[in-house]
CSV table of C-alpha atoms and ligand atoms in Angstrom, one decimal:
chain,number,residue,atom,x,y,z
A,1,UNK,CA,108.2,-23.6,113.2
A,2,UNK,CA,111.9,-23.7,112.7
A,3,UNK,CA,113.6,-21.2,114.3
A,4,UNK,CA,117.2,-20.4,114.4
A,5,UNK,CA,118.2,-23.7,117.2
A,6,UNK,CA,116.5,-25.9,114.6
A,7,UNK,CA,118.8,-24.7,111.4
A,8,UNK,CA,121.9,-24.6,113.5
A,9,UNK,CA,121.2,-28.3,114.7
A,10,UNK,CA,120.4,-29.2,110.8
A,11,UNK,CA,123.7,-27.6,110.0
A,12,UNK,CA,125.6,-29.8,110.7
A,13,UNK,CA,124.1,-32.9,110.5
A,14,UNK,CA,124.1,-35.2,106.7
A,15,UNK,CA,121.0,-35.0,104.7
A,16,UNK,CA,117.9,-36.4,104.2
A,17,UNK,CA,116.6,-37.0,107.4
A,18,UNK,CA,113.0,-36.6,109.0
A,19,UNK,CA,112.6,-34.4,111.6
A,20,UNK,CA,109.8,-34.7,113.6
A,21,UNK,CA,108.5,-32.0,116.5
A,22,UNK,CA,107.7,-33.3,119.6
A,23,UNK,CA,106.2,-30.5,121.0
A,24,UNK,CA,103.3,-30.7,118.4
A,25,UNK,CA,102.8,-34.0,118.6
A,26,UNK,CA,102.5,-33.4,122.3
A,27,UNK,CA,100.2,-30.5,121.5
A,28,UNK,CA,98.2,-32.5,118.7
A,29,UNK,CA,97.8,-35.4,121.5
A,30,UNK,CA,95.9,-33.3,124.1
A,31,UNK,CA,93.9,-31.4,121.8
A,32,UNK,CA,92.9,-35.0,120.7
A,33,UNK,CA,92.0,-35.8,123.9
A,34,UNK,CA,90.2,-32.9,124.9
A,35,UNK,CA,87.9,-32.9,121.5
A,36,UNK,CA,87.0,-36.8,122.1
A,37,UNK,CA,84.1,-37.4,124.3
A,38,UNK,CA,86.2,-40.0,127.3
A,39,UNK,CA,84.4,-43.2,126.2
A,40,UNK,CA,85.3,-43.1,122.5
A,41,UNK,CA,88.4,-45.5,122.4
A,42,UNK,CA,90.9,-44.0,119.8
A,43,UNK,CA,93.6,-46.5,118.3
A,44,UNK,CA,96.7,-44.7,116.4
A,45,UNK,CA,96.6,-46.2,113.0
A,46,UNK,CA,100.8,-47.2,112.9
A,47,UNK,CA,101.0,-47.9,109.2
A,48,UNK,CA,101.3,-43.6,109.0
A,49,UNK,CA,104.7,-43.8,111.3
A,50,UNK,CA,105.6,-46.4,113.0
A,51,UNK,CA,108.9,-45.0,114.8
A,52,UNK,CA,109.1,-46.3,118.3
A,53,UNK,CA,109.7,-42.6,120.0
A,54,UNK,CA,106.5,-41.3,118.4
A,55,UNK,CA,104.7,-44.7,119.4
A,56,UNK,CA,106.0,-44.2,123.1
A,57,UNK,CA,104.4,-40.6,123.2
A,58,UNK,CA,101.0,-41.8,121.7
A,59,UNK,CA,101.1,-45.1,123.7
A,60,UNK,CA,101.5,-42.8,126.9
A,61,UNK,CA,98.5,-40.8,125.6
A,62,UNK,CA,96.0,-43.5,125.8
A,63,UNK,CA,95.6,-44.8,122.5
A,64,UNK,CA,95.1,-47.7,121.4
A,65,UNK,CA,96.9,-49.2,118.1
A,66,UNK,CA,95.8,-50.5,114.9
A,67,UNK,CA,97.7,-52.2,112.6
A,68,UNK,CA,97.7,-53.7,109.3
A,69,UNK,CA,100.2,-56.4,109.7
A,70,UNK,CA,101.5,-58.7,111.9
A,71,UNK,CA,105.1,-56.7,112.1
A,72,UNK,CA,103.2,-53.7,113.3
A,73,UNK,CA,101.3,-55.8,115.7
A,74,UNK,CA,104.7,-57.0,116.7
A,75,UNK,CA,105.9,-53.1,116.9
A,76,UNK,CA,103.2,-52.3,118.6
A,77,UNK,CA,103.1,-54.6,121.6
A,78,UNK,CA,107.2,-54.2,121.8
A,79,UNK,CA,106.4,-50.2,122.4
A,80,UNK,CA,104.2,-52.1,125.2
A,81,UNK,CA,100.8,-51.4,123.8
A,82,UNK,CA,98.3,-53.5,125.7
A,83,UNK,CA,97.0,-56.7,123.6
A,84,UNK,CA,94.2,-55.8,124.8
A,85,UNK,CA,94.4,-52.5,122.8
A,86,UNK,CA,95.4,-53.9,119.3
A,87,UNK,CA,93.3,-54.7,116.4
A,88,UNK,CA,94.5,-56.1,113.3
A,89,UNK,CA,92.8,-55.2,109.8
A,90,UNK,CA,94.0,-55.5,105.9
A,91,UNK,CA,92.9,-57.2,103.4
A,92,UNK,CA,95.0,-60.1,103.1
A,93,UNK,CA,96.2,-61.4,106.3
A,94,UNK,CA,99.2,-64.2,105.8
A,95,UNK,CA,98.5,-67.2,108.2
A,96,UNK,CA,101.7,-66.4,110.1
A,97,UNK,CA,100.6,-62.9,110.8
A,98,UNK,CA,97.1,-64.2,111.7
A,99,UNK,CA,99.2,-66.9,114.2
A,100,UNK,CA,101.5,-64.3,116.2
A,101,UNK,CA,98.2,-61.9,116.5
A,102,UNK,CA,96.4,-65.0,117.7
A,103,UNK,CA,99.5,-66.0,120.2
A,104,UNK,CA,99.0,-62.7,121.5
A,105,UNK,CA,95.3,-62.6,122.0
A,106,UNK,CA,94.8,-59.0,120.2
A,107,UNK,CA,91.6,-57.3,120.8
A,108,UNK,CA,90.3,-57.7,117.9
A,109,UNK,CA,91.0,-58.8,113.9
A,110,UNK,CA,88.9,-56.8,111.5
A,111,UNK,CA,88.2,-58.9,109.1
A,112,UNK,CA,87.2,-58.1,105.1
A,113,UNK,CA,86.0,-61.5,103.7
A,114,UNK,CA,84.1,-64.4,104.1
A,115,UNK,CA,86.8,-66.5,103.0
A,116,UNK,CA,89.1,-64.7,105.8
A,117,UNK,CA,86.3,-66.1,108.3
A,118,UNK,CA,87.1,-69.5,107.5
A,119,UNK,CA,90.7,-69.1,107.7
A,120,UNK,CA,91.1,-67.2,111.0
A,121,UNK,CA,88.3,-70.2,112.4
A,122,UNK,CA,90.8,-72.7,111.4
A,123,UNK,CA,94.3,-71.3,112.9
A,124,UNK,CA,92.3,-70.9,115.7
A,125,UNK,CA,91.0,-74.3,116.0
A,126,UNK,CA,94.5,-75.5,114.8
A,127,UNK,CA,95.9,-73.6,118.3
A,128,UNK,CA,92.5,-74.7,120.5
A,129,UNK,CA,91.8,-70.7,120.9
A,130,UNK,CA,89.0,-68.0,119.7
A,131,UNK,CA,89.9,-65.2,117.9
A,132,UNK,CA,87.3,-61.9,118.1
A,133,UNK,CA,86.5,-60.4,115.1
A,134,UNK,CA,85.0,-57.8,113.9
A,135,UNK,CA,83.2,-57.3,110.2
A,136,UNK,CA,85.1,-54.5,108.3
A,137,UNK,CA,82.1,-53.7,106.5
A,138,UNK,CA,82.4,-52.0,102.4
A,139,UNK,CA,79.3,-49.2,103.5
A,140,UNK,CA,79.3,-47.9,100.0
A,141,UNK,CA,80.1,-44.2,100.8
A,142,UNK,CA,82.5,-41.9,98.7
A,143,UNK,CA,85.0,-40.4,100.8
A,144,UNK,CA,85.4,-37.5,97.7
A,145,UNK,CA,89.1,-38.2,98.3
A,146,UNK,CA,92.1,-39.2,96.0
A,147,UNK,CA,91.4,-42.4,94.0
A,148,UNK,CA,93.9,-44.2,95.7
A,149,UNK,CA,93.4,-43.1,98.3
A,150,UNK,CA,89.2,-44.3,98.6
A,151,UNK,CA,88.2,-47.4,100.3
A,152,UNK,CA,84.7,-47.9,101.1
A,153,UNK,CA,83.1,-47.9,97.8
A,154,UNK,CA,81.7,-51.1,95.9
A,155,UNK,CA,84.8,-51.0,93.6
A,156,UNK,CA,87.1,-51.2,96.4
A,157,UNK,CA,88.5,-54.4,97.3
A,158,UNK,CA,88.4,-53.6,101.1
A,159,UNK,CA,85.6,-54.9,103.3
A,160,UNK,CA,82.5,-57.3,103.1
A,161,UNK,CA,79.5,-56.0,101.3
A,162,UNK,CA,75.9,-55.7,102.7
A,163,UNK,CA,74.5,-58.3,99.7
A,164,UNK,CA,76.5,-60.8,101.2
A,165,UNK,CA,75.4,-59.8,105.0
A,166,UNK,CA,72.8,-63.3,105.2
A,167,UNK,CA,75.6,-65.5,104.0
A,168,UNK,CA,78.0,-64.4,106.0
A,169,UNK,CA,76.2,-65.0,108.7
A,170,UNK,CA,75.3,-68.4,108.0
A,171,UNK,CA,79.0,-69.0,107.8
A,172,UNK,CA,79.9,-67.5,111.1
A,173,UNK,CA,77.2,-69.9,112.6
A,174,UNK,CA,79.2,-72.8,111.4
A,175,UNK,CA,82.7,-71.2,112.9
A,176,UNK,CA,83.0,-72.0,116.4
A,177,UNK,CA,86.4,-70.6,117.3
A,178,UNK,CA,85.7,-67.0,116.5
A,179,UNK,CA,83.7,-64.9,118.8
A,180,UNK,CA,81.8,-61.9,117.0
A,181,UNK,CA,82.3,-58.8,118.4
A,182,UNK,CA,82.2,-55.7,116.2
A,183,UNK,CA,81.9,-53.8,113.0
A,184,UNK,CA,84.3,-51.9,111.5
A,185,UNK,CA,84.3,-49.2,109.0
A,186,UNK,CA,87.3,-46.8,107.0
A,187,UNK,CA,85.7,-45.3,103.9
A,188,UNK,CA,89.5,-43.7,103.0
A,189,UNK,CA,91.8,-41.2,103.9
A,190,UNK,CA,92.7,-37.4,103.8
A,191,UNK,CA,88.9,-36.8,104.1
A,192,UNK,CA,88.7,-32.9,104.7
A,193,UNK,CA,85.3,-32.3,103.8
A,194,UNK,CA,83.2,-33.7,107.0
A,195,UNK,CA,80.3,-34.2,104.9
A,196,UNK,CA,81.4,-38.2,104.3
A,197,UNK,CA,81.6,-39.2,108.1
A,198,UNK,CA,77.8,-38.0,108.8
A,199,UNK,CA,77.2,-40.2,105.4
A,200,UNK,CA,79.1,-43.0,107.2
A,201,UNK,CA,77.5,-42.6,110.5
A,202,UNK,CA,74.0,-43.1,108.4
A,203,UNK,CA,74.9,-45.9,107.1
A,204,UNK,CA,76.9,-47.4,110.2
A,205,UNK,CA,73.3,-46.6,112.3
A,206,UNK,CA,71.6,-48.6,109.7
A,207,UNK,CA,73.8,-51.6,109.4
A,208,UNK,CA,73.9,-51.5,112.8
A,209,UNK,CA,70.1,-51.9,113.0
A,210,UNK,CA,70.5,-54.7,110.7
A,211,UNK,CA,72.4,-56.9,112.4
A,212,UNK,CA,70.6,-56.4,115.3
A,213,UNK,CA,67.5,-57.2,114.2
A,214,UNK,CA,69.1,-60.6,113.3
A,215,UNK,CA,69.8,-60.9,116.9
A,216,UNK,CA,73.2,-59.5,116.9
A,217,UNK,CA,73.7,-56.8,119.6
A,218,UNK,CA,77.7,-56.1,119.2
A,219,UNK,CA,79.8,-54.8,121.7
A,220,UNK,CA,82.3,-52.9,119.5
A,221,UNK,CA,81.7,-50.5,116.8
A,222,UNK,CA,84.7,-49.1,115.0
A,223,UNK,CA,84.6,-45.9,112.6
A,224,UNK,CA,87.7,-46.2,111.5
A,225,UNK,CA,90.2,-43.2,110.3
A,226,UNK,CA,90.7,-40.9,107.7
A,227,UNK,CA,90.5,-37.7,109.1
A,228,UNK,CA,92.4,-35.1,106.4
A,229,UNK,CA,94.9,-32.5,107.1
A,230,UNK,CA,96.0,-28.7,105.4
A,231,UNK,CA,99.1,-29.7,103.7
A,232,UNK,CA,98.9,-26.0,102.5
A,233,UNK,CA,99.0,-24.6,106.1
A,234,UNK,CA,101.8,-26.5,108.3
A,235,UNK,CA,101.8,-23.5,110.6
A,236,UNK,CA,98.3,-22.2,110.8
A,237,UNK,CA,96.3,-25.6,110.7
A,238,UNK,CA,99.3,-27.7,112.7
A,239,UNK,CA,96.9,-29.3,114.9
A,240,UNK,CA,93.5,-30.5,113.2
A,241,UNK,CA,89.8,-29.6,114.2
A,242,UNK,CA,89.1,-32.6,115.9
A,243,UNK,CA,86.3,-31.1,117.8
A,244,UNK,CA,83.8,-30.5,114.2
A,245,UNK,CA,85.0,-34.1,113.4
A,246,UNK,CA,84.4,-35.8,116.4
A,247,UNK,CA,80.9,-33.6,116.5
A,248,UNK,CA,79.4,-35.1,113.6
A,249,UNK,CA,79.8,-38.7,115.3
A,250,UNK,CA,77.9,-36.7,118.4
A,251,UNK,CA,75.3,-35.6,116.6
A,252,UNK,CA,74.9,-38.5,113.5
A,253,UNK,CA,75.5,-41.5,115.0
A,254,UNK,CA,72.9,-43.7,117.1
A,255,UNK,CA,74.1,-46.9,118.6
A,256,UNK,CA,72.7,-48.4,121.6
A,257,UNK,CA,74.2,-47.4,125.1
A,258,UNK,CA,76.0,-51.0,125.8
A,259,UNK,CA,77.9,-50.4,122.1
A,260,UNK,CA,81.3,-48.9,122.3
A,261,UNK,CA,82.9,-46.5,120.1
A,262,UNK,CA,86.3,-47.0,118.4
A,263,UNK,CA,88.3,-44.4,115.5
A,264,UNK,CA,91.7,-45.7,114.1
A,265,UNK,CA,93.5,-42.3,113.3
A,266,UNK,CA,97.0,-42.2,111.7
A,267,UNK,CA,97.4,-38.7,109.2
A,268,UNK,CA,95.8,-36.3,111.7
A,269,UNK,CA,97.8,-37.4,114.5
A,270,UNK,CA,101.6,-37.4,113.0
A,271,UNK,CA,101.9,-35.9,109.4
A,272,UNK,CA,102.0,-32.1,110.5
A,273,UNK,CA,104.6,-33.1,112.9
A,274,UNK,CA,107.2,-34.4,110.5
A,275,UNK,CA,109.3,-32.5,107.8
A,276,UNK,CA,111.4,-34.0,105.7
A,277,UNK,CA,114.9,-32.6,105.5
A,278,UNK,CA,117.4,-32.2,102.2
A,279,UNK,CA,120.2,-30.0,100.6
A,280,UNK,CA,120.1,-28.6,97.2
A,281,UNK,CA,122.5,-30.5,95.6
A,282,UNK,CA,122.5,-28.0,92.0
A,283,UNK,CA,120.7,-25.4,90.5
A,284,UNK,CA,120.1,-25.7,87.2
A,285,UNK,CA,118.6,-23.1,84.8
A,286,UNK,CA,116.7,-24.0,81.9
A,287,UNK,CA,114.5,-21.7,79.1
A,288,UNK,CA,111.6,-22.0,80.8
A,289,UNK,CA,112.2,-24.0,83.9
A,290,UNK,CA,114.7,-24.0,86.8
A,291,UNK,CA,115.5,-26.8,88.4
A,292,UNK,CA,116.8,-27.1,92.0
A,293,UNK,CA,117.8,-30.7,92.6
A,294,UNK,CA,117.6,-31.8,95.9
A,295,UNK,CA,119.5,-34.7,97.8
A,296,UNK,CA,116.0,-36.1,98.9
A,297,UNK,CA,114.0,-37.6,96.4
A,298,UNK,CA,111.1,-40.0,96.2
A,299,UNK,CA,112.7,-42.9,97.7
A,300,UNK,CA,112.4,-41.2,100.8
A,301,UNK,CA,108.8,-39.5,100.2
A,302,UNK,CA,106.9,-41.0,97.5
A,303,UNK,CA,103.6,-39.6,98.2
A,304,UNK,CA,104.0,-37.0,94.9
A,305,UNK,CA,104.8,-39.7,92.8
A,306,UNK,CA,102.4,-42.1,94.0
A,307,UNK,CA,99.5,-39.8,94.4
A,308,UNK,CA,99.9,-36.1,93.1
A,309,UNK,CA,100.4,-34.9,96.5
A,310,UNK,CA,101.6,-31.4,97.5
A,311,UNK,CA,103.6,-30.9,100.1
A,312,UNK,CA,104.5,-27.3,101.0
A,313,UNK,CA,108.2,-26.8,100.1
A,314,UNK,CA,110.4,-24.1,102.1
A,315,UNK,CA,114.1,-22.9,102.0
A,316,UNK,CA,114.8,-22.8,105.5
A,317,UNK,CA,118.5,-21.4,104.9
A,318,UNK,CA,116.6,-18.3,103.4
A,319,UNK,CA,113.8,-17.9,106.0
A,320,UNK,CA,112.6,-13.6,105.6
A,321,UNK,CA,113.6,-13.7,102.4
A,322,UNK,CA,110.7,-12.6,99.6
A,323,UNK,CA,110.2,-15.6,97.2
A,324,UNK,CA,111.1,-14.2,93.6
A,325,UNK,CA,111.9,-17.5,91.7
A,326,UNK,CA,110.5,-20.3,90.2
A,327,UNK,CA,112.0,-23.7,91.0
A,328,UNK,CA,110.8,-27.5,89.5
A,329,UNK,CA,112.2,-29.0,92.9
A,330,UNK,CA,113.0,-32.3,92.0
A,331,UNK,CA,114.9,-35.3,93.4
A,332,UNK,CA,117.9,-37.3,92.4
A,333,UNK,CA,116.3,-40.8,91.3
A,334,UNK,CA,116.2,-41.6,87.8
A,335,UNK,CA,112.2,-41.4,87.0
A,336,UNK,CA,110.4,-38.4,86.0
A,337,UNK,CA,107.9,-38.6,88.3
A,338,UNK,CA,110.7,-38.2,90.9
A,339,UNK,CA,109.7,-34.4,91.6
A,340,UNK,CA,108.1,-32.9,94.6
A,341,UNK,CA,106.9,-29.7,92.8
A,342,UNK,CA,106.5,-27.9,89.8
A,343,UNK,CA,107.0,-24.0,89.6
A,344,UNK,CA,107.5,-24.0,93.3
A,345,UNK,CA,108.2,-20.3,94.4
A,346,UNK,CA,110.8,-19.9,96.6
A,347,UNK,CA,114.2,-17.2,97.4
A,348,UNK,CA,117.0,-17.4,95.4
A,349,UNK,CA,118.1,-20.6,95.6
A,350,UNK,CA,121.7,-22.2,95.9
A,351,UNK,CA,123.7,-25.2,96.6
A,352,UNK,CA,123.9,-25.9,100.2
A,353,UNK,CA,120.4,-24.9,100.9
A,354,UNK,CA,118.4,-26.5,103.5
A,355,UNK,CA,114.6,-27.3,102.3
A,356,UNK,CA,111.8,-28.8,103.9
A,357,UNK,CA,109.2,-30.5,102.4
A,358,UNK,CA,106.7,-30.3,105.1
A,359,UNK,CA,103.4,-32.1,107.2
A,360,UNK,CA,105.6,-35.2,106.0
A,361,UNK,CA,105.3,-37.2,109.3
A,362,UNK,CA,102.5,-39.6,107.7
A,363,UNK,CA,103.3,-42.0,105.0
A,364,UNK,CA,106.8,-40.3,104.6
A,365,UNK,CA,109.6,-42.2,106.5
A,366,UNK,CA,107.3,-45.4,106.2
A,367,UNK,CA,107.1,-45.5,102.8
A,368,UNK,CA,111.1,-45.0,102.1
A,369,UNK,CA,112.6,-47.3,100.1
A,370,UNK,CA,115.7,-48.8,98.7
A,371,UNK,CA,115.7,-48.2,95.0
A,372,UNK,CA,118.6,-47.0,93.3
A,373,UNK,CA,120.5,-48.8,96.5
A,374,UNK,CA,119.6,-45.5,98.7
A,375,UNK,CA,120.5,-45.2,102.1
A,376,UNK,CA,117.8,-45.7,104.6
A,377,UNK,CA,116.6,-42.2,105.9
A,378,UNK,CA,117.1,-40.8,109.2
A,379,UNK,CA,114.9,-39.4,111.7
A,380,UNK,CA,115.9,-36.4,114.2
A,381,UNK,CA,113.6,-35.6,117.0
A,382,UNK,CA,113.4,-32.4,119.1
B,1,PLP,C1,95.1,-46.5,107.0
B,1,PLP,C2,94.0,-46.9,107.9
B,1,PLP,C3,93.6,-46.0,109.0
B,1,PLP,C4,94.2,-44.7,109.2
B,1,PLP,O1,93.9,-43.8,108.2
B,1,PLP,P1,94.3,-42.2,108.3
B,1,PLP,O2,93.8,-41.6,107.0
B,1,PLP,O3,95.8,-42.2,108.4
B,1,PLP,O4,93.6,-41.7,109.5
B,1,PLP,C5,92.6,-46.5,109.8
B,1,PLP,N1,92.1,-47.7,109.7
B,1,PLP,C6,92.4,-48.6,108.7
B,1,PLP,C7,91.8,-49.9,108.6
B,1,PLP,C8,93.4,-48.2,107.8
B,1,PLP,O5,93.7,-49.0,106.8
C-alpha cells in the first residue's frame, strides 16, 4: 500500500499523523454498495471517524449517519447529511443533545430505556413536537467478541430487555409526543465470525413477531453494526466481505414486506483505510527485549491499551528488507500499558524510521487525547 510517492510525501512532513487512503475508501464504498441488496438503508456509524473529508465521501455514497451524540449529529448535518438520514442512539442522552436532535427533526432516536421514553416525551412536549423512536432492544445474543467490546447481552447496560417489553408498552401508550417507529439492534463490535448475526436475525424475526402480535406493525427495523475486520491482513483483506455478511440477513431474516431494513456500520467502512504515522524516536537494547520507542503513543491510538488490540506494525523506511529483529514497540507516555506490541518482528530498526501502525482509521484519530498535554494528531489524506 505505500509505495515510494507515499514515503517521500511522509518524509518531510512532522510526526504522528493519520493517513488515510482515499482510494480504498472509495474502493470499500462501492463494494459496499454493490454487496447490499438497494433497499437496505446503510447509515455510517461516525463515532469510528468522524473527519469531515471522510464524511463528505460516505455522505456522497448514499449513507445515512448514525450517531451517538448530539455533536456528531451536529457533525453530521454540517457535512449536509439529510435530517432525514440521522438517527441518534447511546445510552444516556443529555437533554441538550436530545433538544438540538429534536430542533432538527432527525429520523429517528434509538432509544435504550424506559426512563429515556419519558424524557424524550417531555422535551418534546416542552417544544410542542414528536420525536420517532425507535426501541434499541438488549436481544440477549453473544457477539463472541472482546468484552468491551460486547453489547447485547443481559449484563450489558445497552438496550431495553424483552421482560420489560409489556411495560414498556403501557408507558408508550401514556406518551403522546413520541411516534413509534422501529427497533433497533447492535449486539457489539469487530464481529468476524458471521455466526452471531444469523443468531440476531432469529431473534430480531421473533421480537419482531412479538410486537406485532400486540398490534405493532413498525416501519423501521435496524440491525445495527459490528461487522469485524483482519487487522492481521491490511493488504489482502483491505476491503471486507460484505457480500457473506449482508447474505446471512438475505437468507435469516423474515420481516414483513412494508418493514424497512437499516445497518449502522462504522469499523468495516474506515479502519483499513487509516494508518497511523510515527518516527522512531530511540532504540534501545535490553537482555532480553529491545525497545524501539516511537513518537506515537497511546494518546493518539489507545485501542492496545484499552482493549489488547493488535495492529499490524511496519517499518516503512525499510520496506524489502527481511525482518530479523525483535522490537517491544512502544510509545512515549508514561504508563506501561503505553505499547503497541510486544516482540514485534521487524528490519533492523533505527532512529528516524517511519512506522505504521496500520487498519487504524476506526477508533484511532477519534479516540486521541490530551494526556501528558500532547498535541492533537494530524491527519493526511491522499
Ligand atoms: C458503535 C456503534 C455502531 C458501529 O459499530 P461498528 O462495529 O463500528 O460497525 C453501530 N451502532 C451503534 C448503536 C453503535 O454504538
Amino acid at each position: 500500500m505505500f509505495t515510494q510517492k507515499h514515503i517521500e510525501h511522509f518524509s518531510s512532513l512532522e510526526t504522528p499523523f493519520y493517513f488515510y487512503d482515499l482510494g480504498l475508501l472509495k474502493k470499500t464504498l462501492e463494494e459496499l454498495k454493490k454487496a447490499a441488496p438497494a433497499h437496505y438503508h446503510i447509515h455510517y456509524a461516525l463515532k469510528a471517524n468522524a473527519h469531515p473529508t471522510l464524511l463528505e465521501m460516505i455522505r456522497n455514497a448514499g449513507l445515512g449517519a448514525d450517531c451517538v451524540s448530539g455533536n456528531e449529529v451536529k457533525r453530521a448535518l454540517e457535512c449536509k447529511f439529510k435530517n432525514t438520514d440521522i438517527a441518534f442512539a447511546g445510552v444516556g442522552k443529555g437533554d441538550k443533545e436530545i433538544n438540538f436532535a429534536l430542533d432538527n427533526s432527525i429520523f429517528c432516536f434509538n432509544v435504550e430505556s424506559m426512563h429515556e421514553l419519558k424524557v424524550i416525551d417531555q422535551l418534546a412536549k416542552n417544544k410542542n413536537t414528536k420525536a420517532n423512536i425507535a426501541l434499541r432492544i438488549n436481544p440477549n445474543v453473544d457477539a463472541y467478541t472482546h468484552k468491551y467490546i460486547t453489547t447485547g447481552l443481559e449484563e450489558n447496560k445497552f438496550g431495553i430487555n424483552p421482560y420489560e417489553f409489556d411495560a414498556v408498552l403501557e408507558v408508550l401508550k401514556t406518551l403522546s409526543n413520541l411516534n413509534f417507529t422501529g427497533l433497533h439492534f447492535h449486539i457489539g463490535s469487530q464481529i468476524q465470525d458471521l455466526n452471531p448475526f444469523k443468531n440476531l436475525c432469529i431473534r430480531a424475526n421473533e421480537i419482531n413477531k412479538w410486537f406485532i402480535q400486540k398490534g405493532f406493525l413498525l416501519p423501521h427495523i435496524n440491525l445495527g453494526g459490528g461487522l469485524g475486520v483482519d487487522y492481521h491482513q491490511p493488504e489482502t483483506k483491505a476491503v471486507v466481505d460484505f457480500s457473506s455478511y449482508f447474505a446471512i440477513f438475505k437468507q435469516f431474516l423474515e420481516l414483513e414486506p412494508s418493514q424497512q431494513i437499516h445497518f449502522e456500520l462504522g469499523r468495516s467502512i474506515i479502519a483499513q483505510c487509516g494508518s497511523l504515522i510515527s518516527r522512531v524516536l530511540y532504540i534501545k537494547n535490553g537482555i532480553n527485549t529491545n525497545f524501539a520507542i516511537l513518537d506515537a503513543g497511546m494518546t493518539e491510538l489507545i485501542r492496545p491499551a484499552l482493549y489488547q488490540a493488535y495492529h499490524k506494525i511496519e517499518n516503512i523506511s525499510k520496506p524489502n528488507m527481511p525482518n530479523t529483529t525483535k522490537y517491544d514497540v512502544v510509545g512515549p507516555i508514561c504508563e506501561s500499558s503505553d505499547c503497541f506490541g510486544k516482540a514485534v518482528e521487524l528490519p533492523l530498526t533505527e532512529r528516524g524510521n517511519l512506522i505504521a501502525l496500520r487498519t487504524a482509521g476506526a477508533y484511532g484519530e477519534v479516540m486521541s487525547n490530551h494526556y501528558n498535554l500532547r498535541e492533537q494528531v494530524q491527519s493526511v489524506f491522499m
